[in-house]
Coordinates of C-alpha atoms in Angstrom, one line a residue:
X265 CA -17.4 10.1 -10.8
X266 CA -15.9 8.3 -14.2
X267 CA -13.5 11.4 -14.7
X268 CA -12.1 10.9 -11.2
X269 CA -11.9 7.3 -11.7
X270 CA -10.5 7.4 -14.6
X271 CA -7.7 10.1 -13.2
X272 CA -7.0 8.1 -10.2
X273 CA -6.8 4.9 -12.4
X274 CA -3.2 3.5 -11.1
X275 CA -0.6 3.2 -14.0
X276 CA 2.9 4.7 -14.7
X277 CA 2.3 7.0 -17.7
X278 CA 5.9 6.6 -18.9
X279 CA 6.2 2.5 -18.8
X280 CA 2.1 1.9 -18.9
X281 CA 3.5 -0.9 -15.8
X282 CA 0.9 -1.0 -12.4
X283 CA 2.8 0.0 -9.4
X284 CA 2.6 -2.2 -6.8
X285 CA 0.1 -1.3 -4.1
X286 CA 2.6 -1.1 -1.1
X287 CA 4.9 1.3 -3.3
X288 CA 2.1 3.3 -4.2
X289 CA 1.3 3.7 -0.6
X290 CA 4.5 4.9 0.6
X291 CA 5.2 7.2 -1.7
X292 CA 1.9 8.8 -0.7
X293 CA 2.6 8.3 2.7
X294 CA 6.1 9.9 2.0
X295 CA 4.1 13.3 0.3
X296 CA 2.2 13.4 3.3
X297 CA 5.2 13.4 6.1
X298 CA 6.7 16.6 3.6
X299 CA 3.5 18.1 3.7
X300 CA 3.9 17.9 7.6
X301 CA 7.1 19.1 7.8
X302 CA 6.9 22.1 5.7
X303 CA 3.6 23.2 7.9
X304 CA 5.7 23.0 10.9
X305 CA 9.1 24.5 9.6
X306 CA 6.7 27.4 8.4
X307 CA 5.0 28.6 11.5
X308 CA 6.4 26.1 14.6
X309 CA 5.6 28.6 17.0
X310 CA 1.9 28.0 16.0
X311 CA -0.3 25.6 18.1
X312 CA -2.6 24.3 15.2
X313 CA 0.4 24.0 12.9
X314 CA 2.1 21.5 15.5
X315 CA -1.5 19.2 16.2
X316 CA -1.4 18.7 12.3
X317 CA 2.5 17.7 12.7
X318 CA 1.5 15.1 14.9
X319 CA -1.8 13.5 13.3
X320 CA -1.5 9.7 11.7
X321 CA -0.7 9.9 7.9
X322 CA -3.6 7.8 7.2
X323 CA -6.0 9.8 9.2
X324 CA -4.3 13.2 7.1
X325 CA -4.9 10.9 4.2
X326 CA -8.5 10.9 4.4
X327 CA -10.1 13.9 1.9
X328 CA -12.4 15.1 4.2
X329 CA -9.5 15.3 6.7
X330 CA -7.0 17.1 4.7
X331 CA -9.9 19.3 3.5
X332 CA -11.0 20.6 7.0
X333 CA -7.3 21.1 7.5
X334 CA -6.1 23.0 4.7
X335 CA -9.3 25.4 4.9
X336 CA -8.1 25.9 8.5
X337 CA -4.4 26.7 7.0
X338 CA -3.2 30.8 6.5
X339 CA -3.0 31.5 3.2
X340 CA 1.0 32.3 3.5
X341 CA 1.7 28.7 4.8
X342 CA -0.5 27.2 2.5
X343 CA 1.0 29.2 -0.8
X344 CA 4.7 27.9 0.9
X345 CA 2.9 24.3 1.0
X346 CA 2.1 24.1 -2.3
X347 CA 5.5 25.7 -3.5
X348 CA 7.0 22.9 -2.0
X349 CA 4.8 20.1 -2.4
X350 CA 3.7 20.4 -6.4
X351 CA 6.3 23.3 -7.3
X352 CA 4.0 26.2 -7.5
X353 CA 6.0 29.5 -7.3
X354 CA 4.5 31.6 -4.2
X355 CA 4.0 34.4 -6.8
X356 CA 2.3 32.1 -9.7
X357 CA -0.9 33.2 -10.7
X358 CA -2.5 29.9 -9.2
X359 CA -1.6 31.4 -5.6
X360 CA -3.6 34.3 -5.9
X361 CA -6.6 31.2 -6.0
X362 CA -6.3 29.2 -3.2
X363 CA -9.4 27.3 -3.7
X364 CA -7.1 25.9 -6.3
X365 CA -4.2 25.0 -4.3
X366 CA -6.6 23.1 -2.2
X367 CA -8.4 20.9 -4.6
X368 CA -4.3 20.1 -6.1
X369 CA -3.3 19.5 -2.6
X370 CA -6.1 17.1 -2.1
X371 CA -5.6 15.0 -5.8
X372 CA -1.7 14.8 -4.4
X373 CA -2.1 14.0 -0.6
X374 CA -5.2 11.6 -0.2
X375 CA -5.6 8.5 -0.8
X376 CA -6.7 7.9 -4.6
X377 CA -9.7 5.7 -4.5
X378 CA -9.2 1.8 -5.4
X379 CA -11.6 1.0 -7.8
X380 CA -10.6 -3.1 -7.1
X381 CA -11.6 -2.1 -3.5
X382 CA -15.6 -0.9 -4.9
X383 CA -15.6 -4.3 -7.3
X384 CA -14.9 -5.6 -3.0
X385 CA -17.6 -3.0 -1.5
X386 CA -20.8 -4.3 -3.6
X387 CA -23.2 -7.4 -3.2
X388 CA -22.8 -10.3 -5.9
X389 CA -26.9 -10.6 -5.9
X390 CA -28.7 -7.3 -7.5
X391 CA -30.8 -5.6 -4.4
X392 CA -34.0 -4.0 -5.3
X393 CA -32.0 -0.2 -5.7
X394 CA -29.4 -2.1 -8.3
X395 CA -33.1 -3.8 -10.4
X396 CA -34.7 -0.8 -10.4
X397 CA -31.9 1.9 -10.0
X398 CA -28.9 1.3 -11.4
X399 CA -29.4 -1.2 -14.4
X400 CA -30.3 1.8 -17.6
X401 CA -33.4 1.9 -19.6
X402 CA -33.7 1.1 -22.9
X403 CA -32.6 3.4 -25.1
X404 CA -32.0 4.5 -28.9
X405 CA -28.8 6.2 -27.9
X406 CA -25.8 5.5 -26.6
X407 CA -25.1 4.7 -22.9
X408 CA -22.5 6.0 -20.2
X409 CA -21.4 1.9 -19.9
X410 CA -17.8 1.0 -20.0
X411 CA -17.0 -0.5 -23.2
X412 CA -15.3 -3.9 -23.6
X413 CA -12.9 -1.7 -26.1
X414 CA -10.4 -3.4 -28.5
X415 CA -7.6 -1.8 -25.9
X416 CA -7.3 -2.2 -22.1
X417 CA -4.2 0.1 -19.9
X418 CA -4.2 -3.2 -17.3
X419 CA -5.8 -6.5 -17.1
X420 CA -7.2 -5.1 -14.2
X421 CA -8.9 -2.3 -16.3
X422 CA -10.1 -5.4 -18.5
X423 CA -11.5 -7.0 -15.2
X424 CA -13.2 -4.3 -14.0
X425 CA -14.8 -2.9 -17.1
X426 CA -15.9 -7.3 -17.7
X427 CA -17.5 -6.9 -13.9
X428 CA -19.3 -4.2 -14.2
X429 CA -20.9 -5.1 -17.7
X430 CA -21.6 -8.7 -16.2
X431 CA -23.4 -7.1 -13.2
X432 CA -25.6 -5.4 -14.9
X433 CA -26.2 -7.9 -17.4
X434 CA -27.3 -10.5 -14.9
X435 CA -28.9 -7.9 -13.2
X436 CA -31.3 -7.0 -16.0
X437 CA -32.4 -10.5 -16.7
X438 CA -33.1 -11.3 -12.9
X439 CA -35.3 -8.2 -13.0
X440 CA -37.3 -9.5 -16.0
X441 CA -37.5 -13.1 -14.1
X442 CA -38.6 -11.1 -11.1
X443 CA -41.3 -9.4 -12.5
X444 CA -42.4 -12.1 -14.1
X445 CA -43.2 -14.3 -11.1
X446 CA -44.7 -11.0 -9.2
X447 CA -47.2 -10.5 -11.8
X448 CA -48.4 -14.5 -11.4
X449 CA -48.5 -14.7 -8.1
X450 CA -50.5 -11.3 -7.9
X451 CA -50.0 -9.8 -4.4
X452 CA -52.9 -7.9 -2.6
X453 CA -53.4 -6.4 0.6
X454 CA -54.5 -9.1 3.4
X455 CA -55.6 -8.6 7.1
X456 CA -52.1 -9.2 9.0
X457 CA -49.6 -8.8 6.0
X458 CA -50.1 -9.5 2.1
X459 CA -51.3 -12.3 0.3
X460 CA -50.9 -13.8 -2.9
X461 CA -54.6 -14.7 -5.1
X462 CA -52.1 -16.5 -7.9
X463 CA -49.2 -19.1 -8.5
X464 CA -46.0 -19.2 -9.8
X465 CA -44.2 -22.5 -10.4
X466 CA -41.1 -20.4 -9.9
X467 CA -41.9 -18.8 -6.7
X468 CA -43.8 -20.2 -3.3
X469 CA -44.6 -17.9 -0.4
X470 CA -42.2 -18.9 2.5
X471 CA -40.7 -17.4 6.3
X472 CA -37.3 -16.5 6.9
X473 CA -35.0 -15.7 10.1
X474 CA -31.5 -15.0 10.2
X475 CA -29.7 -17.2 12.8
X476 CA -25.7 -17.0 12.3
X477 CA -23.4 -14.5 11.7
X478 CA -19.9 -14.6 12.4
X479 CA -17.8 -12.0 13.0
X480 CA -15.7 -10.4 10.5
X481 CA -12.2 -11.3 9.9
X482 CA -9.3 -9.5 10.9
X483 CA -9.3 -6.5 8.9
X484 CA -12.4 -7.0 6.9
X485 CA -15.6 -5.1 7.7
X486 CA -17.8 -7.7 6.7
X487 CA -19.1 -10.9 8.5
X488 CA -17.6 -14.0 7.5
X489 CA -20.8 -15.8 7.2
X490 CA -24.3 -14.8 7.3
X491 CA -26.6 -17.7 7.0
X492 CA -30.4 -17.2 7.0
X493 CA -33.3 -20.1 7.2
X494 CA -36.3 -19.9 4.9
X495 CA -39.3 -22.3 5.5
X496 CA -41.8 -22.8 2.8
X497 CA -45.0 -25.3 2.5
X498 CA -45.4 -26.7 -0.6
X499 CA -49.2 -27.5 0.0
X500 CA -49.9 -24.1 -1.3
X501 CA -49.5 -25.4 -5.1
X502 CA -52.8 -27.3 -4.4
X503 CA -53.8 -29.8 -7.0
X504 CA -50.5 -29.0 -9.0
X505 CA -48.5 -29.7 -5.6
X506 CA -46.8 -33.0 -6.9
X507 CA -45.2 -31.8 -10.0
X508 CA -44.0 -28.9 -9.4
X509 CA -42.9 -30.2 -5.4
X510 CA -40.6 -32.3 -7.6
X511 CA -39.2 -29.7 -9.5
X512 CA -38.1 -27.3 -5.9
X513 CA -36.8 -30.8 -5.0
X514 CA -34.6 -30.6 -7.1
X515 CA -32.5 -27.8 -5.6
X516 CA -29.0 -28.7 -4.3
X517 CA -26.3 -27.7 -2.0
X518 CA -24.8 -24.2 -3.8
X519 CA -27.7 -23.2 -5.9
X520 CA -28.7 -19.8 -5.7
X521 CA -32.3 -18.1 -4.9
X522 CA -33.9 -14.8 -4.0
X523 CA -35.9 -13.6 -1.2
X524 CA -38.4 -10.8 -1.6
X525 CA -40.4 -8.8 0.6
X526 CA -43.8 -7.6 -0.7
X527 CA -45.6 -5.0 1.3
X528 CA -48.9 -3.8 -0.2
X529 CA -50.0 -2.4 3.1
X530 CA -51.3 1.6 2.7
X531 CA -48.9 2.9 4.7
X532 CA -45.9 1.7 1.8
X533 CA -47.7 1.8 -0.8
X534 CA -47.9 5.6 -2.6
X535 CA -50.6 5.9 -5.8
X536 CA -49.2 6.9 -8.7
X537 CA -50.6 9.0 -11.6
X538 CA -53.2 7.0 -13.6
X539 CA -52.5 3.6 -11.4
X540 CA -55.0 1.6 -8.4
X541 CA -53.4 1.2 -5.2
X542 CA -54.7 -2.5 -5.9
X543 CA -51.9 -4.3 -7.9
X544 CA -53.5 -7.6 -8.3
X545 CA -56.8 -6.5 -9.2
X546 CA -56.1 -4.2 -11.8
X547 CA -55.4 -5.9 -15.1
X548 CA -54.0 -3.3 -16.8
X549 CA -51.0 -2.8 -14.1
X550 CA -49.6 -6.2 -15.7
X551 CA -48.8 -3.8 -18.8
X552 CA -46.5 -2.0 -16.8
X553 CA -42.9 -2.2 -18.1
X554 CA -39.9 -4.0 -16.2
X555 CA -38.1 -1.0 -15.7
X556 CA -40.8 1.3 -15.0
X557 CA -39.9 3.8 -11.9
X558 CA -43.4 2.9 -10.5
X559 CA -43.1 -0.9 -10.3
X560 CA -41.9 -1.6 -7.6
X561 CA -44.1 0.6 -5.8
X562 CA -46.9 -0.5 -7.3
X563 CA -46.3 -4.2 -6.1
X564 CA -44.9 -3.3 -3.2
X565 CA -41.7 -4.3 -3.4
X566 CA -39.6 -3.0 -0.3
X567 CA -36.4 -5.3 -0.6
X568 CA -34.5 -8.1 -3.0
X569 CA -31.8 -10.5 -1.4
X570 CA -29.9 -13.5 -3.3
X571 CA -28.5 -16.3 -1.1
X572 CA -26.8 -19.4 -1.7
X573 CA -28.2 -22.7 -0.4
X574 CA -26.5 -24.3 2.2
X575 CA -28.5 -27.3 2.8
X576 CA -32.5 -28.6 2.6
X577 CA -33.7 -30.2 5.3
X578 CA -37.2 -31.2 6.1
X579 CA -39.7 -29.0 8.0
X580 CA -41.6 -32.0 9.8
X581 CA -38.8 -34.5 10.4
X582 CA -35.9 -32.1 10.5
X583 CA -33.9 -34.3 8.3
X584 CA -31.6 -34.1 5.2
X585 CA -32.7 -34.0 2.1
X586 CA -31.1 -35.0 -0.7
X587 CA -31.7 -33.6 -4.6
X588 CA -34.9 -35.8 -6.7
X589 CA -35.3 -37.9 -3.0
X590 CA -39.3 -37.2 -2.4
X591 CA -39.2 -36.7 1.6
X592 CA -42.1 -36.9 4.2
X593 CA -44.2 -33.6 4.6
X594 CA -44.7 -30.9 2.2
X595 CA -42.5 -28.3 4.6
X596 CA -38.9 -28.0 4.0
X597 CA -36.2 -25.7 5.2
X598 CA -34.0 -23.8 3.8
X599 CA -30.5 -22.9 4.7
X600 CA -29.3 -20.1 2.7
X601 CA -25.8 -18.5 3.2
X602 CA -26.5 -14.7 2.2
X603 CA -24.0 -12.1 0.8
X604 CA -22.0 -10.6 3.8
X605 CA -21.3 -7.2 2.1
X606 CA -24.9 -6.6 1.8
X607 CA -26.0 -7.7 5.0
X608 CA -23.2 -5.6 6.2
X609 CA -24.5 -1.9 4.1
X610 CA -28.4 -3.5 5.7
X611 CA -26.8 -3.2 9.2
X612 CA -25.0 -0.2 9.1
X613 CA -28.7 1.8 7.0
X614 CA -30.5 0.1 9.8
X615 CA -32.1 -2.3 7.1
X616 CA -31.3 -5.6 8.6
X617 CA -35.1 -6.0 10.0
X618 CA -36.0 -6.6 6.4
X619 CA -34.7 -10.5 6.3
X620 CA -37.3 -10.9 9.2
X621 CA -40.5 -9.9 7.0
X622 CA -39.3 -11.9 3.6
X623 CA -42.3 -13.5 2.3
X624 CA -41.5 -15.0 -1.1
X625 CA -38.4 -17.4 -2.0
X626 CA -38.4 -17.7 -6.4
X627 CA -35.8 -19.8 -8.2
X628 CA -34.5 -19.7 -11.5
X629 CA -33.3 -21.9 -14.2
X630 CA -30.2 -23.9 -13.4
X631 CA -28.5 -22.4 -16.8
X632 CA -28.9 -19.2 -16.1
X633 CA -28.8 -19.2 -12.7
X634 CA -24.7 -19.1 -12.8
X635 CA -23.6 -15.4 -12.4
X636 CA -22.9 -15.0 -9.4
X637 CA -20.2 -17.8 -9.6
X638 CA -19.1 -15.4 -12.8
X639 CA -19.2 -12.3 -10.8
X640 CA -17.1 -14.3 -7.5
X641 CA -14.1 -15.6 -10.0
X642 CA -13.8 -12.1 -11.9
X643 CA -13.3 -10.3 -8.2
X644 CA -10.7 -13.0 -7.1
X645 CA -8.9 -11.8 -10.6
X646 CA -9.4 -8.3 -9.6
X647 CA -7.4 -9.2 -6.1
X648 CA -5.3 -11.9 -6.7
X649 CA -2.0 -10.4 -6.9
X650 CA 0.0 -12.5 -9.3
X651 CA -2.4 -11.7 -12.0
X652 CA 0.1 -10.9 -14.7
X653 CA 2.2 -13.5 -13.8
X654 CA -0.4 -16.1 -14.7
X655 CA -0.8 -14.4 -17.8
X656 CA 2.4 -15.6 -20.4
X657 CA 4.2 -13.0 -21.4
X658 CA 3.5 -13.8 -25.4
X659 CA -0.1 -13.4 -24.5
X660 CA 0.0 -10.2 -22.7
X661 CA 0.1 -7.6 -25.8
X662 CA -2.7 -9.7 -27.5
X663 CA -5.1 -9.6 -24.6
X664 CA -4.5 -6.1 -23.5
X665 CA -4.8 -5.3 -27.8
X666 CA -1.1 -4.1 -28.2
X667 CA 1.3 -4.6 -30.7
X668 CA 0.9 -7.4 -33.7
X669 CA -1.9 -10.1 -32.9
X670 CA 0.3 -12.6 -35.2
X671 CA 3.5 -12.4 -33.3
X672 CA 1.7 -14.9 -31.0
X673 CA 1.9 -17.2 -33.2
X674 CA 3.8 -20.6 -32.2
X675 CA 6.0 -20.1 -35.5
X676 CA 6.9 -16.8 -34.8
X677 CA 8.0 -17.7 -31.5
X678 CA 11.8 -17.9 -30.5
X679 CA 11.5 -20.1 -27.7
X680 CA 10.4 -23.1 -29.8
X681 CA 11.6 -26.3 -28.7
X682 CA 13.0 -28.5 -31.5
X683 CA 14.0 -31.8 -29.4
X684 CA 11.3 -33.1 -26.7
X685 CA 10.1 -36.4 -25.3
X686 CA 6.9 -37.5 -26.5
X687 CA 6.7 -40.3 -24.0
X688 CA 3.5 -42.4 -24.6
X689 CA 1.6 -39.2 -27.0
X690 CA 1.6 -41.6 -30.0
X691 CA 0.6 -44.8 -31.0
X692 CA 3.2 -45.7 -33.4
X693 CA 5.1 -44.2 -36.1
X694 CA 1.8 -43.9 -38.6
X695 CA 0.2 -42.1 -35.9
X696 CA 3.1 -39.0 -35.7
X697 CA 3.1 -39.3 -39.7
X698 CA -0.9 -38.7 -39.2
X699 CA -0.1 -35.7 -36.6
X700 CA 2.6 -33.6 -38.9
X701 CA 1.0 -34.0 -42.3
X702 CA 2.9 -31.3 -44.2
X703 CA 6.1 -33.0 -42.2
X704 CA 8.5 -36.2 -43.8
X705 CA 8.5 -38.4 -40.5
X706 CA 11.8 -40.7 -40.2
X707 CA 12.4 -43.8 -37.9
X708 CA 16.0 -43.9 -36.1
X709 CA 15.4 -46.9 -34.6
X710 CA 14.9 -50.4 -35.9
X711 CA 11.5 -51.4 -35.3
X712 CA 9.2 -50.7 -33.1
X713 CA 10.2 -51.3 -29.3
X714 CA 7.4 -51.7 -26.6
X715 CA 7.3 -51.1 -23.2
X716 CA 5.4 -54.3 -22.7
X717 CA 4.6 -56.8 -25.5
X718 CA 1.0 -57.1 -24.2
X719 CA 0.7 -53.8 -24.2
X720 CA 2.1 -52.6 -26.8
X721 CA 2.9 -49.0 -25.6
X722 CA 5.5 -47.5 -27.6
X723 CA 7.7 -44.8 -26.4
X724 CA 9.1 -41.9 -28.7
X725 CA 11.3 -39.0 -28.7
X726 CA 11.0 -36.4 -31.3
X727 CA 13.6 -34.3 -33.0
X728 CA 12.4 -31.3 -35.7
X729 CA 14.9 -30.3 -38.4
X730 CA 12.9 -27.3 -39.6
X731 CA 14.7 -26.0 -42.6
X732 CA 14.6 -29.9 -44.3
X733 CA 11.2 -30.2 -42.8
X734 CA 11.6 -33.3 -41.1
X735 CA 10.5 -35.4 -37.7
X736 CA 12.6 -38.2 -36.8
X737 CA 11.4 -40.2 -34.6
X738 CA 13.5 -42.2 -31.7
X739 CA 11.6 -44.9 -30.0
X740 CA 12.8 -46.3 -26.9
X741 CA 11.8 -48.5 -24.0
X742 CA 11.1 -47.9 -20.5
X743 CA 13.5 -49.5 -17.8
X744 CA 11.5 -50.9 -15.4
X745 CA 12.7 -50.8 -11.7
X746 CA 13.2 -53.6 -9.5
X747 CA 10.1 -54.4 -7.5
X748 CA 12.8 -55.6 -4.8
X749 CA 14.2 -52.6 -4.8
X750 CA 11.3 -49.7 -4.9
X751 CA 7.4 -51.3 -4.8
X752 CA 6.0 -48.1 -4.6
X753 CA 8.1 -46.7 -7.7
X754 CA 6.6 -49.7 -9.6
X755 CA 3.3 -49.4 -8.8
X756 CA 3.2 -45.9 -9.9
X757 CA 5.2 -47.3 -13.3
X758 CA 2.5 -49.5 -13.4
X759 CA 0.0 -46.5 -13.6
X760 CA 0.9 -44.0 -15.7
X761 CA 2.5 -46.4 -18.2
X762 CA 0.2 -49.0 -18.3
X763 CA 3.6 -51.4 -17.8

């Protein structure tokens, strides 16, 4: 729940400073070993008290664990538990409740939940339950979102509150693209599956098979790769077959697409008040809204997948094809890699059958068609550990809406350098005059030197007097090494100097 979330949320009240995950852990894992210990010193005699002494601290820090155990517990032990764990006196009123001591017990002992590990747990590409589930309605009131706020406790709290918003804003406009193409193509029942009586330049009817997946790395639950092939025939489009073969020809290495399975067959389809069971043939089911609870079961819709593509390669010649290159045949294959996490939650629900019986592959629009590259980079923030680090430390406070915007400021800054070497930034001197306008620009050299006559490359170093409000300009020349002596060292003179 957001209250539990936003209670588990890991920060140091006191400093506002993120604890580092491995100290978090062992200080949890250190509450856990006194919790032991003060079951056994209280009853050792006791044969249940000494199988919890010996149980793994991350097994014991599992809730449903440590919730079985401390119903088990007597209610003598568990009153000197909590008088020792979260400094309950054994005669407080909270002892006479030990429903209560349980439920603190648990929100001390267990593992808090990681909300960068649930930004980890979902699919990049929206499923069917996140298009028609989880995206809101539209409303006239306000919604239970989290708010991109003018203040943030952690740039990770800014991460996660930017992924979730992102999600679901992709999210909605896939589902409006999606719906879209369903009600052009206009599925109906057919002997043997379903059919589709219209066309979509968007979307072509296609056959899909999953034929690698790796195994997981170590310590990760989900596959390494999943890759899937989808094989479509473009002699569907007809008579419009040669424009619109060019545009799916088009599609390169790393764009994405989804798969869909539509399944209008009686036994998946359930009527609904005031609707046909026939979704093409009904006109007035294509003034059903987006986010109506009965679309998708109108039009059968039984599952959504995204995938990247991997490579296109002919379906008569086998061969590669690349992006605009018109190839032989009007089959071509596929190879898409799909998201491992989701393939992962189809296995373990015993979904995984539905790749098999995708029957339409629909693209989108190359501009819009970036989120999940979006969604990828924000969870690398979320788990890349030098995170703050990246971050300057004068930037910080402004990001995370703390303190005074202006003190960011380069002339509010202390750190400002009042000597550096321009090397080849400027032109000449009327060129740093041009730069610092509201600055008097003096030359303390005679002249102006060049690297190179031909070239004529001048070389600066600037020093700023910032009570008279004055630049003054040093030019000097670059000493040029010995070929003889270092050819490589020249060479690379000869390249960034132009010399």
């Amino acid at each position: 729940t957001a209250f539990r979330r936003a209670m588990d949320f890991k920060i140091v009240d006191q400093t506002g400073q993120v604890p580092a995950l491995d100290e978090e852990l062992a200080k949890r894992r250190a509450r856990i070993y006194g919790f032991q210990c003060t079951c056994f010193t209280a009853k050792p005699d006791d044969a249940y008290i000494r199988e919890i002494a010996f149980i793994p601290s991350a097994h014991l820090a599992s809730r449903t664990t440590l919730h079985e155990i401390l119903l088990r517990l007597p209610d003598d032990t568990l009153v000197e538990v909590a008088s020792n764990a979260l400094a309950v006196l054994p005669h407080d009123v909270a002892a006479s409740q030990p429903q209560l001591l349980v439920q603190a017990l648990l929100n001390d002992l267990c593992d808090r939940s990681e909300m960068s590990l649930e930004a980890n747990s979902v699919s990049l590409y929206p499923t069917e339950a996140v298009l028609w589930g989880e995206i809101p309605h539209e409303t006239d009131w306000p919604l239970a979102l989290p708010k991109l706020n003018l203040q943030f406790l952690t740039f990770h709290d800014y991460l996660l509150r930017s992924f979730a918003l992102y999600r679901l804003e992709s999210a909605h406009e896939i589902r409006a693209d999606i719906a879209r193409v369903i009600r052009r193509v206009q599925p109906q029942a057919a002997t043997g599956g379903t059919g589709f009586t219209g066309w979509s330049r968007f979307a072509v009817s296609c056959s899909c098979e999953v034929t690698h997946v790796t195994k997981p790395p170590l310590g990760k639950l989900y596959p390494a790769e999943v890759l899937c092939q989808v094989t479509v025939d473009f002699a569907v489009f007809g008579e419009r077959g040669l424009a619109l073969r060019q545009e799916w020809e088009q599609l390169r290495e790393h764009d994405v697409v989804f798969l869909l399975c539509l399944d209008l067959s009686p036994a998946r389809v359930s009527p609904s008040p005031g609707i046909s069971k026939s979704a093409g043939s009904n006109p007035g089911i294509r003034h059903l809204a987006d986010d109506d609870e009965h679309f998708p079961k109108k039009y059968g819709i039984r599952a959504v997948r995204g995938g990247e593509i991997v490579e296109v390669t002919s379906g008569d010649t086998m061969t590669m094809c690349s992006p605009g290159e018109s190839s032989i045949g009007s089959r071509r294959t596929f190879t898409l890699r799909m998201d491992p996490v989701q393939y992962h939650n189809d296995v373990q629900g015993s979904t995984a059958a539905v790749y098999g019986a995708m029957n339409l592959v629909l693209r989108r629009e190359a501009r819009a068609n970036n989120f999940s590259r979006i969604l990828g980079t924000i969870r690398d923030l979320i788990n890349a550990e030098s995170l703050v680090s990246a971050v300057p430390t004068w930037l910080r406070d402004v990001i995370l809406g703390y303190g005074d915007a202006s003190a960011a400021h380069y002339s509010k800054r202390g750190d400002q350098l009042d000597e550096f070497d321009a090397v080849d930034t400027f032109h000449d001197l009327q060129h740093i005059a041009t730069s610092f306008r509201e600055l008097s620009v003096v030359d303390a050299g005679k002249g102006f030197p060049m690297t190179k006559p031909a070239t004529k490359r001048p070389l600066f170093r600037l020093c700023l007097d910032r009570v008279a409000r004055r630049i003054t300009a040093t030019a000097y020349a670059l000493k040029l090494i010995d070929s003889d002596q270092s050819p490589a060292l020249r060479a690379q003179s000869r390249r960034i100097f132009d010399v």
